[in-house]
Amino acid sequence: MNQERVFQVLVGPHVSEKAAILADQNNQFVFKVAVDATKAEIKKSVEQLFKVKVDNVRTLKVKGKVKRNRFGYSTKPTWKKAYVRLEQGQDIDFASVE
């Protein structure tokens, strides 16, 4: 996988209460990823960017919600979320990423 694709796969970390609990208890981190990204691409991207070993990856698509506005109805975009479990002893510190 080329270096450009590594940065296209991971959109950013998904910060929520559930994500914080998973990070503390299960050594899992949650990322927003590109909709067309595969599990293998996500695993390679996390390993290359954060210099950690990934145990497994689970993905899901979050369906965009229908919202009302003054012009009628509009749909928020659908996006993809990845739950990345790291191997024992590995950790990601988002504050000190180079």
PDB file of N, CA and C in Angstrom:
ATOM      1  N   MET A   1       0.856  -1.174   0.000  1.00  0.00           N
ATOM      2  CA  MET A   1       0.000   0.000   0.000  1.00  0.00           C
ATOM      3  C   MET A   1       0.899   1.234   0.000  1.00  0.00           C
ATOM      4  N   ASN A   2       0.609   2.165  -0.907  1.00  0.00           N
ATOM      5  CA  ASN A   2       1.460   3.350  -0.997  1.00  0.00           C
ATOM      6  C   ASN A   2       1.187   4.323   0.152  1.00  0.00           C
ATOM      7  N   GLN A   3       2.127   5.227   0.367  1.00  0.00           N
ATOM      8  CA  GLN A   3       2.072   6.133   1.519  1.00  0.00           C
ATOM      9  C   GLN A   3       0.868   7.075   1.446  1.00  0.00           C
ATOM     10  N   GLU A   4       0.462   7.446   0.248  1.00  0.00           N
ATOM     11  CA  GLU A   4      -0.677   8.358   0.093  1.00  0.00           C
ATOM     12  C   GLU A   4      -1.978   7.714   0.560  1.00  0.00           C
ATOM     13  N   ARG A   5      -2.151   6.430   0.267  1.00  0.00           N
ATOM     14  CA  ARG A   5      -3.363   5.711   0.660  1.00  0.00           C
ATOM     15  C   ARG A   5      -3.442   5.548   2.182  1.00  0.00           C
ATOM     16  N   VAL A   6      -2.292   5.447   2.844  1.00  0.00           N
ATOM     17  CA  VAL A   6      -2.263   5.315   4.306  1.00  0.00           C
ATOM     18  C   VAL A   6      -2.980   6.494   4.954  1.00  0.00           C
ATOM     19  N   PHE A   7      -2.740   7.693   4.430  1.00  0.00           N
ATOM     20  CA  PHE A   7      -3.356   8.888   5.007  1.00  0.00           C
ATOM     21  C   PHE A   7      -4.809   9.060   4.562  1.00  0.00           C
ATOM     22  N   GLN A   8      -5.208   8.433   3.453  1.00  0.00           N
ATOM     23  CA  GLN A   8      -6.594   8.533   2.994  1.00  0.00           C
ATOM     24  C   GLN A   8      -7.513   7.582   3.740  1.00  0.00           C
ATOM     25  N   VAL A   9      -6.981   6.470   4.221  1.00  0.00           N
ATOM     26  CA  VAL A   9      -7.811   5.452   4.875  1.00  0.00           C
ATOM     27  C   VAL A   9      -8.338   5.954   6.210  1.00  0.00           C
ATOM     28  N   LEU A  10      -7.457   6.464   7.070  1.00  0.00           N
ATOM     29  CA  LEU A  10      -7.876   6.944   8.391  1.00  0.00           C
ATOM     30  C   LEU A  10      -8.291   8.408   8.307  1.00  0.00           C
ATOM     31  N   VAL A  11      -9.549   8.684   8.613  1.00  0.00           N
ATOM     32  CA  VAL A  11     -10.048  10.061   8.614  1.00  0.00           C
ATOM     33  C   VAL A  11      -9.712  10.732   9.937  1.00  0.00           C
ATOM     34  N   GLY A  12      -9.879  10.010  11.035  1.00  0.00           N
ATOM     35  CA  GLY A  12      -9.560  10.565  12.347  1.00  0.00           C
ATOM     36  C   GLY A  12     -10.082   9.682  13.448  1.00  0.00           C
ATOM     37  N   PRO A  13      -9.708   9.957  14.684  1.00  0.00           N
ATOM     38  CA  PRO A  13     -10.235   9.177  15.803  1.00  0.00           C
ATOM     39  C   PRO A  13     -11.681   9.573  16.097  1.00  0.00           C
ATOM     40  N   HIS A  14     -12.464   8.614  16.550  1.00  0.00           N
ATOM     41  CA  HIS A  14     -13.849   8.877  16.925  1.00  0.00           C
ATOM     42  C   HIS A  14     -13.890   8.966  18.449  1.00  0.00           C
ATOM     43  N   VAL A  15     -14.177  10.149  18.974  1.00  0.00           N
ATOM     44  CA  VAL A  15     -14.148  10.383  20.411  1.00  0.00           C
ATOM     45  C   VAL A  15     -15.573  10.354  20.955  1.00  0.00           C
ATOM     46  N   SER A  16     -15.814   9.433  21.882  1.00  0.00           N
ATOM     47  CA  SER A  16     -17.109   9.330  22.540  1.00  0.00           C
ATOM     48  C   SER A  16     -16.900   8.633  23.881  1.00  0.00           C
ATOM     49  N   GLU A  17     -17.932   8.570  24.688  1.00  0.00           N
ATOM     50  CA  GLU A  17     -17.831   7.886  25.973  1.00  0.00           C
ATOM     51  C   GLU A  17     -17.566   6.397  25.774  1.00  0.00           C
ATOM     52  N   LYS A  18     -18.260   5.810  24.816  1.00  0.00           N
ATOM     53  CA  LYS A  18     -18.084   4.387  24.544  1.00  0.00           C
ATOM     54  C   LYS A  18     -16.654   4.103  24.076  1.00  0.00           C
ATOM     55  N   ALA A  19     -16.103   4.975  23.241  1.00  0.00           N
ATOM     56  CA  ALA A  19     -14.738   4.792  22.754  1.00  0.00           C
ATOM     57  C   ALA A  19     -13.731   4.893  23.894  1.00  0.00           C
ATOM     58  N   ALA A  20     -13.966   5.788  24.844  1.00  0.00           N
ATOM     59  CA  ALA A  20     -13.061   5.925  25.982  1.00  0.00           C
ATOM     60  C   ALA A  20     -13.110   4.690  26.883  1.00  0.00           C
ATOM     61  N   ILE A  21     -14.300   4.142  27.087  1.00  0.00           N
ATOM     62  CA  ILE A  21     -14.441   2.939  27.900  1.00  0.00           C
ATOM     63  C   ILE A  21     -13.741   1.759  27.236  1.00  0.00           C
ATOM     64  N   LEU A  22     -13.918   1.611  25.916  1.00  0.00           N
ATOM     65  CA  LEU A  22     -13.261   0.520  25.186  1.00  0.00           C
ATOM     66  C   LEU A  22     -11.744   0.643  25.239  1.00  0.00           C
ATOM     67  N   ALA A  23     -11.238   1.869  25.144  1.00  0.00           N
ATOM     68  CA  ALA A  23      -9.793   2.077  25.182  1.00  0.00           C
ATOM     69  C   ALA A  23      -9.225   1.669  26.536  1.00  0.00           C
ATOM     70  N   ASP A  24      -9.949   1.943  27.607  1.00  0.00           N
ATOM     71  CA  ASP A  24      -9.471   1.606  28.950  1.00  0.00           C
ATOM     72  C   ASP A  24      -9.577   0.113  29.242  1.00  0.00           C
ATOM     73  N   GLN A  25     -10.708  -0.496  28.896  1.00  0.00           N
ATOM     74  CA  GLN A  25     -10.966  -1.873  29.299  1.00  0.00           C
ATOM     75  C   GLN A  25     -10.417  -2.910  28.320  1.00  0.00           C
ATOM     76  N   ASN A  26     -10.622  -2.697  27.021  1.00  0.00           N
ATOM     77  CA  ASN A  26     -10.335  -3.744  26.032  1.00  0.00           C
ATOM     78  C   ASN A  26      -9.158  -3.450  25.125  1.00  0.00           C
ATOM     79  N   ASN A  27      -8.453  -2.333  25.344  1.00  0.00           N
ATOM     80  CA  ASN A  27      -7.326  -1.953  24.487  1.00  0.00           C
ATOM     81  C   ASN A  27      -7.780  -1.791  23.032  1.00  0.00           C
ATOM     82  N   GLN A  28      -8.985  -1.242  22.838  1.00  0.00           N
ATOM     83  CA  GLN A  28      -9.541  -0.986  21.512  1.00  0.00           C
ATOM     84  C   GLN A  28      -9.621   0.513  21.279  1.00  0.00           C
ATOM     85  N   PHE A  29      -9.397   0.915  20.028  1.00  0.00           N
ATOM     86  CA  PHE A  29      -9.502   2.315  19.654  1.00  0.00           C
ATOM     87  C   PHE A  29     -10.453   2.426  18.474  1.00  0.00           C
ATOM     88  N   VAL A  30     -11.196   3.526  18.413  1.00  0.00           N
ATOM     89  CA  VAL A  30     -12.226   3.714  17.401  1.00  0.00           C
ATOM     90  C   VAL A  30     -11.790   4.826  16.448  1.00  0.00           C
ATOM     91  N   PHE A  31     -11.891   4.552  15.138  1.00  0.00           N
ATOM     92  CA  PHE A  31     -11.496   5.514  14.113  1.00  0.00           C
ATOM     93  C   PHE A  31     -12.617   5.694  13.106  1.00  0.00           C
ATOM     94  N   LYS A  32     -12.742   6.911  12.581  1.00  0.00           N
ATOM     95  CA  LYS A  32     -13.539   7.137  11.392  1.00  0.00           C
ATOM     96  C   LYS A  32     -12.629   6.840  10.211  1.00  0.00           C
ATOM     97  N   VAL A  33     -13.106   6.024   9.261  1.00  0.00           N
ATOM     98  CA  VAL A  33     -12.274   5.615   8.133  1.00  0.00           C
ATOM     99  C   VAL A  33     -13.008   5.895   6.824  1.00  0.00           C
ATOM    100  N   ALA A  34     -12.281   5.796   5.729  1.00  0.00           N
ATOM    101  CA  ALA A  34     -12.877   5.981   4.410  1.00  0.00           C
ATOM    102  C   ALA A  34     -13.910   4.880   4.167  1.00  0.00           C
ATOM    103  N   VAL A  35     -14.975   5.220   3.451  1.00  0.00           N
ATOM    104  CA  VAL A  35     -16.071   4.280   3.231  1.00  0.00           C
ATOM    105  C   VAL A  35     -15.610   3.074   2.414  1.00  0.00           C
ATOM    106  N   ASP A  36     -14.638   3.262   1.533  1.00  0.00           N
ATOM    107  CA  ASP A  36     -14.171   2.167   0.683  1.00  0.00           C
ATOM    108  C   ASP A  36     -12.973   1.426   1.270  1.00  0.00           C
ATOM    109  N   ALA A  37     -12.578   1.718   2.501  1.00  0.00           N
ATOM    110  CA  ALA A  37     -11.416   1.080   3.120  1.00  0.00           C
ATOM    111  C   ALA A  37     -11.746  -0.346   3.549  1.00  0.00           C
ATOM    112  N   THR A  38     -10.777  -1.246   3.368  1.00  0.00           N
ATOM    113  CA  THR A  38     -10.939  -2.631   3.800  1.00  0.00           C
ATOM    114  C   THR A  38     -10.274  -2.815   5.162  1.00  0.00           C
ATOM    115  N   LYS A  39     -10.568  -3.976   5.795  1.00  0.00           N
ATOM    116  CA  LYS A  39      -9.975  -4.249   7.108  1.00  0.00           C
ATOM    117  C   LYS A  39      -8.454  -4.347   7.017  1.00  0.00           C
ATOM    118  N   ALA A  40      -7.952  -4.935   5.952  1.00  0.00           N
ATOM    119  CA  ALA A  40      -6.500  -5.069   5.782  1.00  0.00           C
ATOM    120  C   ALA A  40      -5.842  -3.702   5.624  1.00  0.00           C
ATOM    121  N   GLU A  41      -6.475  -2.807   4.880  1.00  0.00           N
ATOM    122  CA  GLU A  41      -5.938  -1.454   4.713  1.00  0.00           C
ATOM    123  C   GLU A  41      -5.938  -0.687   6.032  1.00  0.00           C
ATOM    124  N   ILE A  42      -7.002  -0.833   6.804  1.00  0.00           N
ATOM    125  CA  ILE A  42      -7.100  -0.150   8.091  1.00  0.00           C
ATOM    126  C   ILE A  42      -5.999  -0.659   9.029  1.00  0.00           C
ATOM    127  N   LYS A  43      -5.794  -1.973   9.047  1.00  0.00           N
ATOM    128  CA  LYS A  43      -4.761  -2.564   9.908  1.00  0.00           C
ATOM    129  C   LYS A  43      -3.378  -2.039   9.528  1.00  0.00           C
ATOM    130  N   LYS A  44      -3.056  -2.029   8.230  1.00  0.00           N
ATOM    131  CA  LYS A  44      -1.744  -1.547   7.796  1.00  0.00           C
ATOM    132  C   LYS A  44      -1.566  -0.061   8.095  1.00  0.00           C
ATOM    133  N   SER A  45      -2.616   0.728   7.915  1.00  0.00           N
ATOM    134  CA  SER A  45      -2.525   2.162   8.173  1.00  0.00           C
ATOM    135  C   SER A  45      -2.242   2.453   9.639  1.00  0.00           C
ATOM    136  N   VAL A  46      -2.964   1.787  10.542  1.00  0.00           N
ATOM    137  CA  VAL A  46      -2.758   2.013  11.971  1.00  0.00           C
ATOM    138  C   VAL A  46      -1.362   1.562  12.381  1.00  0.00           C
ATOM    139  N   GLU A  47      -0.916   0.421  11.865  1.00  0.00           N
ATOM    140  CA  GLU A  47       0.412  -0.073  12.219  1.00  0.00           C
ATOM    141  C   GLU A  47       1.512   0.866  11.727  1.00  0.00           C
ATOM    142  N   GLN A  48       1.361   1.422  10.516  1.00  0.00           N
ATOM    143  CA  GLN A  48       2.387   2.310   9.974  1.00  0.00           C
ATOM    144  C   GLN A  48       2.377   3.681  10.643  1.00  0.00           C
ATOM    145  N   LEU A  49       1.200   4.239  10.876  1.00  0.00           N
ATOM    146  CA  LEU A  49       1.123   5.590  11.435  1.00  0.00           C
ATOM    147  C   LEU A  49       1.497   5.646  12.912  1.00  0.00           C
ATOM    148  N   PHE A  50       1.040   4.677  13.694  1.00  0.00           N
ATOM    149  CA  PHE A  50       1.220   4.737  15.138  1.00  0.00           C
ATOM    150  C   PHE A  50       2.310   3.798  15.652  1.00  0.00           C
ATOM    151  N   LYS A  51       2.930   3.001  14.768  1.00  0.00           N
ATOM    152  CA  LYS A  51       4.019   2.084  15.141  1.00  0.00           C
ATOM    153  C   LYS A  51       3.589   1.125  16.252  1.00  0.00           C
ATOM    154  N   VAL A  52       2.439   0.456  16.041  1.00  0.00           N
ATOM    155  CA  VAL A  52       1.906  -0.516  16.995  1.00  0.00           C
ATOM    156  C   VAL A  52       1.541  -1.792  16.236  1.00  0.00           C
ATOM    157  N   LYS A  53       1.256  -2.863  16.980  1.00  0.00           N
ATOM    158  CA  LYS A  53       0.805  -4.121  16.403  1.00  0.00           C
ATOM    159  C   LYS A  53      -0.699  -4.240  16.624  1.00  0.00           C
ATOM    160  N   VAL A  54      -1.442  -4.511  15.539  1.00  0.00           N
ATOM    161  CA  VAL A  54      -2.901  -4.616  15.597  1.00  0.00           C
ATOM    162  C   VAL A  54      -3.290  -6.084  15.699  1.00  0.00           C
ATOM    163  N   ASP A  55      -4.185  -6.398  16.640  1.00  0.00           N
ATOM    164  CA  ASP A  55      -4.673  -7.764  16.809  1.00  0.00           C
ATOM    165  C   ASP A  55      -5.794  -8.052  15.822  1.00  0.00           C
ATOM    166  N   ASN A  56      -6.860  -7.239  15.823  1.00  0.00           N
ATOM    167  CA  ASN A  56      -7.927  -7.419  14.850  1.00  0.00           C
ATOM    168  C   ASN A  56      -8.669  -6.107  14.616  1.00  0.00           C
ATOM    169  N   VAL A  57      -9.494  -6.099  13.565  1.00  0.00           N
ATOM    170  CA  VAL A  57     -10.241  -4.907  13.166  1.00  0.00           C
ATOM    171  C   VAL A  57     -11.689  -5.306  12.920  1.00  0.00           C
ATOM    172  N   ARG A  58     -12.599  -4.535  13.460  1.00  0.00           N
ATOM    173  CA  ARG A  58     -14.030  -4.713  13.180  1.00  0.00           C
ATOM    174  C   ARG A  58     -14.555  -3.414  12.595  1.00  0.00           C
ATOM    175  N   THR A  59     -15.370  -3.518  11.561  1.00  0.00           N
ATOM    176  CA  THR A  59     -15.883  -2.319  10.903  1.00  0.00           C
ATOM    177  C   THR A  59     -17.403  -2.337  10.861  1.00  0.00           C
ATOM    178  N   LEU A  60     -17.960  -1.145  10.729  1.00  0.00           N
ATOM    179  CA  LEU A  60     -19.397  -1.005  10.527  1.00  0.00           C
ATOM    180  C   LEU A  60     -19.660   0.304   9.800  1.00  0.00           C
ATOM    181  N   LYS A  61     -20.783   0.353   9.101  1.00  0.00           N
ATOM    182  CA  LYS A  61     -21.184   1.579   8.427  1.00  0.00           C
ATOM    183  C   LYS A  61     -22.280   2.254   9.242  1.00  0.00           C
ATOM    184  N   VAL A  62     -22.117   3.539   9.464  1.00  0.00           N
ATOM    185  CA  VAL A  62     -23.103   4.326  10.183  1.00  0.00           C
ATOM    186  C   VAL A  62     -23.954   5.026   9.134  1.00  0.00           C
ATOM    187  N   LYS A  63     -25.233   4.669   9.094  1.00  0.00           N
ATOM    188  CA  LYS A  63     -26.132   5.202   8.081  1.00  0.00           C
ATOM    189  C   LYS A  63     -26.420   6.669   8.361  1.00  0.00           C
ATOM    190  N   GLY A  64     -26.388   7.481   7.312  1.00  0.00           N
ATOM    191  CA  GLY A  64     -26.668   8.908   7.448  1.00  0.00           C
ATOM    192  C   GLY A  64     -28.112   9.158   7.835  1.00  0.00           C
ATOM    193  N   LYS A  65     -28.317  10.129   8.701  1.00  0.00           N
ATOM    194  CA  LYS A  65     -29.661  10.444   9.181  1.00  0.00           C
ATOM    195  C   LYS A  65     -30.365  11.399   8.233  1.00  0.00           C
ATOM    196  N   VAL A  66     -31.688  11.308   8.195  1.00  0.00           N
ATOM    197  CA  VAL A  66     -32.505  12.242   7.427  1.00  0.00           C
ATOM    198  C   VAL A  66     -32.856  13.409   8.340  1.00  0.00           C
ATOM    199  N   LYS A  67     -32.530  14.610   7.904  1.00  0.00           N
ATOM    200  CA  LYS A  67     -32.780  15.817   8.686  1.00  0.00           C
ATOM    201  C   LYS A  67     -33.743  16.726   7.926  1.00  0.00           C
ATOM    202  N   ARG A  68     -34.520  17.476   8.689  1.00  0.00           N
ATOM    203  CA  ARG A  68     -35.410  18.464   8.081  1.00  0.00           C
ATOM    204  C   ARG A  68     -34.765  19.830   8.177  1.00  0.00           C
ATOM    205  N   ASN A  69     -34.922  20.596   7.120  1.00  0.00           N
ATOM    206  CA  ASN A  69     -34.490  21.989   7.151  1.00  0.00           C
ATOM    207  C   ASN A  69     -35.517  22.822   6.394  1.00  0.00           C
ATOM    208  N   ARG A  70     -35.227  24.082   6.171  1.00  0.00           N
ATOM    209  CA  ARG A  70     -36.235  24.953   5.559  1.00  0.00           C
ATOM    210  C   ARG A  70     -36.476  24.640   4.092  1.00  0.00           C
ATOM    211  N   PHE A  71     -35.613  23.854   3.479  1.00  0.00           N
ATOM    212  CA  PHE A  71     -35.783  23.481   2.071  1.00  0.00           C
ATOM    213  C   PHE A  71     -36.456  22.126   1.904  1.00  0.00           C
ATOM    214  N   GLY A  72     -36.775  21.449   2.993  1.00  0.00           N
ATOM    215  CA  GLY A  72     -37.375  20.121   2.930  1.00  0.00           C
ATOM    216  C   GLY A  72     -36.524  19.144   3.722  1.00  0.00           C
ATOM    217  N   TYR A  73     -36.203  18.008   3.106  1.00  0.00           N
ATOM    218  CA  TYR A  73     -35.414  16.980   3.756  1.00  0.00           C
ATOM    219  C   TYR A  73     -34.032  16.891   3.117  1.00  0.00           C
ATOM    220  N   SER A  74     -33.042  16.609   3.942  1.00  0.00           N
ATOM    221  CA  SER A  74     -31.700  16.352   3.433  1.00  0.00           C
ATOM    222  C   SER A  74     -31.133  15.169   4.216  1.00  0.00           C
ATOM    223  N   THR A  75     -30.146  14.513   3.646  1.00  0.00           N
ATOM    224  CA  THR A  75     -29.557  13.341   4.268  1.00  0.00           C
ATOM    225  C   THR A  75     -28.097  13.603   4.607  1.00  0.00           C
ATOM    226  N   LYS A  76     -27.730  13.331   5.845  1.00  0.00           N
ATOM    227  CA  LYS A  76     -26.335  13.412   6.244  1.00  0.00           C
ATOM    228  C   LYS A  76     -25.588  12.247   5.603  1.00  0.00           C
ATOM    229  N   PRO A  77     -24.306  12.419   5.331  1.00  0.00           N
ATOM    230  CA  PRO A  77     -23.585  11.341   4.638  1.00  0.00           C
ATOM    231  C   PRO A  77     -23.377  10.100   5.519  1.00  0.00           C
ATOM    232  N   THR A  78     -23.353   8.937   4.866  1.00  0.00           N
ATOM    233  CA  THR A  78     -23.034   7.683   5.528  1.00  0.00           C
ATOM    234  C   THR A  78     -21.522   7.606   5.703  1.00  0.00           C
ATOM    235  N   TRP A  79     -21.068   7.111   6.864  1.00  0.00           N
ATOM    236  CA  TRP A  79     -19.637   7.014   7.106  1.00  0.00           C
ATOM    237  C   TRP A  79     -19.315   5.675   7.737  1.00  0.00           C
ATOM    238  N   LYS A  80     -18.032   5.345   7.768  1.00  0.00           N
ATOM    239  CA  LYS A  80     -17.592   4.043   8.245  1.00  0.00           C
ATOM    240  C   LYS A  80     -16.757   4.198   9.511  1.00  0.00           C
ATOM    241  N   LYS A  81     -16.964   3.272  10.439  1.00  0.00           N
ATOM    242  CA  LYS A  81     -16.277   3.294  11.727  1.00  0.00           C
ATOM    243  C   LYS A  81     -15.512   1.984  11.878  1.00  0.00           C
ATOM    244  N   ALA A  82     -14.309   2.059  12.460  1.00  0.00           N
ATOM    245  CA  ALA A  82     -13.499   0.862  12.673  1.00  0.00           C
ATOM    246  C   ALA A  82     -13.102   0.765  14.137  1.00  0.00           C
ATOM    247  N   TYR A  83     -13.329  -0.421  14.719  1.00  0.00           N
ATOM    248  CA  TYR A  83     -12.869  -0.731  16.063  1.00  0.00           C
ATOM    249  C   TYR A  83     -11.575  -1.526  15.916  1.00  0.00           C
ATOM    250  N   VAL A  84     -10.465  -0.952  16.362  1.00  0.00           N
ATOM    251  CA  VAL A  84      -9.150  -1.569  16.210  1.00  0.00           C
ATOM    252  C   VAL A  84      -8.659  -2.031  17.575  1.00  0.00           C
ATOM    253  N   ARG A  85      -8.425  -3.351  17.694  1.00  0.00           N
ATOM    254  CA  ARG A  85      -7.900  -3.906  18.939  1.00  0.00           C
ATOM    255  C   ARG A  85      -6.395  -4.098  18.786  1.00  0.00           C
ATOM    256  N   LEU A  86      -5.650  -3.551  19.753  1.00  0.00           N
ATOM    257  CA  LEU A  86      -4.200  -3.677  19.732  1.00  0.00           C
ATOM    258  C   LEU A  86      -3.768  -4.897  20.542  1.00  0.00           C
ATOM    259  N   GLU A  87      -2.568  -5.394  20.233  1.00  0.00           N
ATOM    260  CA  GLU A  87      -2.026  -6.515  20.990  1.00  0.00           C
ATOM    261  C   GLU A  87      -1.657  -6.059  22.403  1.00  0.00           C
ATOM    262  N   GLN A  88      -1.491  -7.020  23.310  1.00  0.00           N
ATOM    263  CA  GLN A  88      -1.180  -6.712  24.701  1.00  0.00           C
ATOM    264  C   GLN A  88       0.112  -5.900  24.795  1.00  0.00           C
ATOM    265  N   GLY A  89       0.101  -4.884  25.626  1.00  0.00           N
ATOM    266  CA  GLY A  89       1.283  -4.055  25.833  1.00  0.00           C
ATOM    267  C   GLY A  89       1.413  -2.901  24.859  1.00  0.00           C
ATOM    268  N   GLN A  90       0.583  -2.840  23.837  1.00  0.00           N
ATOM    269  CA  GLN A  90       0.620  -1.770  22.855  1.00  0.00           C
ATOM    270  C   GLN A  90      -0.350  -0.674  23.283  1.00  0.00           C
ATOM    271  N   ASP A  91      -0.042   0.589  22.906  1.00  0.00           N
ATOM    272  CA  ASP A  91      -0.919   1.704  23.241  1.00  0.00           C
ATOM    273  C   ASP A  91      -0.718   2.819  22.229  1.00  0.00           C
ATOM    274  N   ILE A  92      -1.768   3.570  21.988  1.00  0.00           N
ATOM    275  CA  ILE A  92      -1.709   4.733  21.090  1.00  0.00           C
ATOM    276  C   ILE A  92      -1.872   5.976  21.938  1.00  0.00           C
ATOM    277  N   ASP A  93      -0.935   6.915  21.800  1.00  0.00           N
ATOM    278  CA  ASP A  93      -1.039   8.200  22.468  1.00  0.00           C
ATOM    279  C   ASP A  93      -1.247   9.242  21.389  1.00  0.00           C
ATOM    280  N   PHE A  94      -2.479   9.749  21.265  1.00  0.00           N
ATOM    281  CA  PHE A  94      -2.813  10.677  20.189  1.00  0.00           C
ATOM    282  C   PHE A  94      -2.119  12.032  20.347  1.00  0.00           C
ATOM    283  N   ALA A  95      -1.679  12.359  21.540  1.00  0.00           N
ATOM    284  CA  ALA A  95      -1.046  13.650  21.768  1.00  0.00           C
ATOM    285  C   ALA A  95       0.386  13.702  21.231  1.00  0.00           C
ATOM    286  N   SER A  96       1.061  12.567  21.144  1.00  0.00           N
ATOM    287  CA  SER A  96       2.476  12.578  20.761  1.00  0.00           C
ATOM    288  C   SER A  96       2.746  11.924  19.414  1.00  0.00           C
ATOM    289  N   VAL A  97       1.778  11.964  18.490  1.00  0.00           N
ATOM    290  CA  VAL A  97       1.979  11.387  17.161  1.00  0.00           C
ATOM    291  C   VAL A  97       2.799  12.360  16.331  1.00  0.00           C
ATOM    292  N   GLU A  98       3.841  11.826  15.636  1.00  0.00           N
ATOM    293  CA  GLU A  98       4.721  12.687  14.842  1.00  0.00           C
ATOM    294  C   GLU A  98       4.106  13.037  13.517  1.00  0.00           C
TER     295      GLU A  98
END
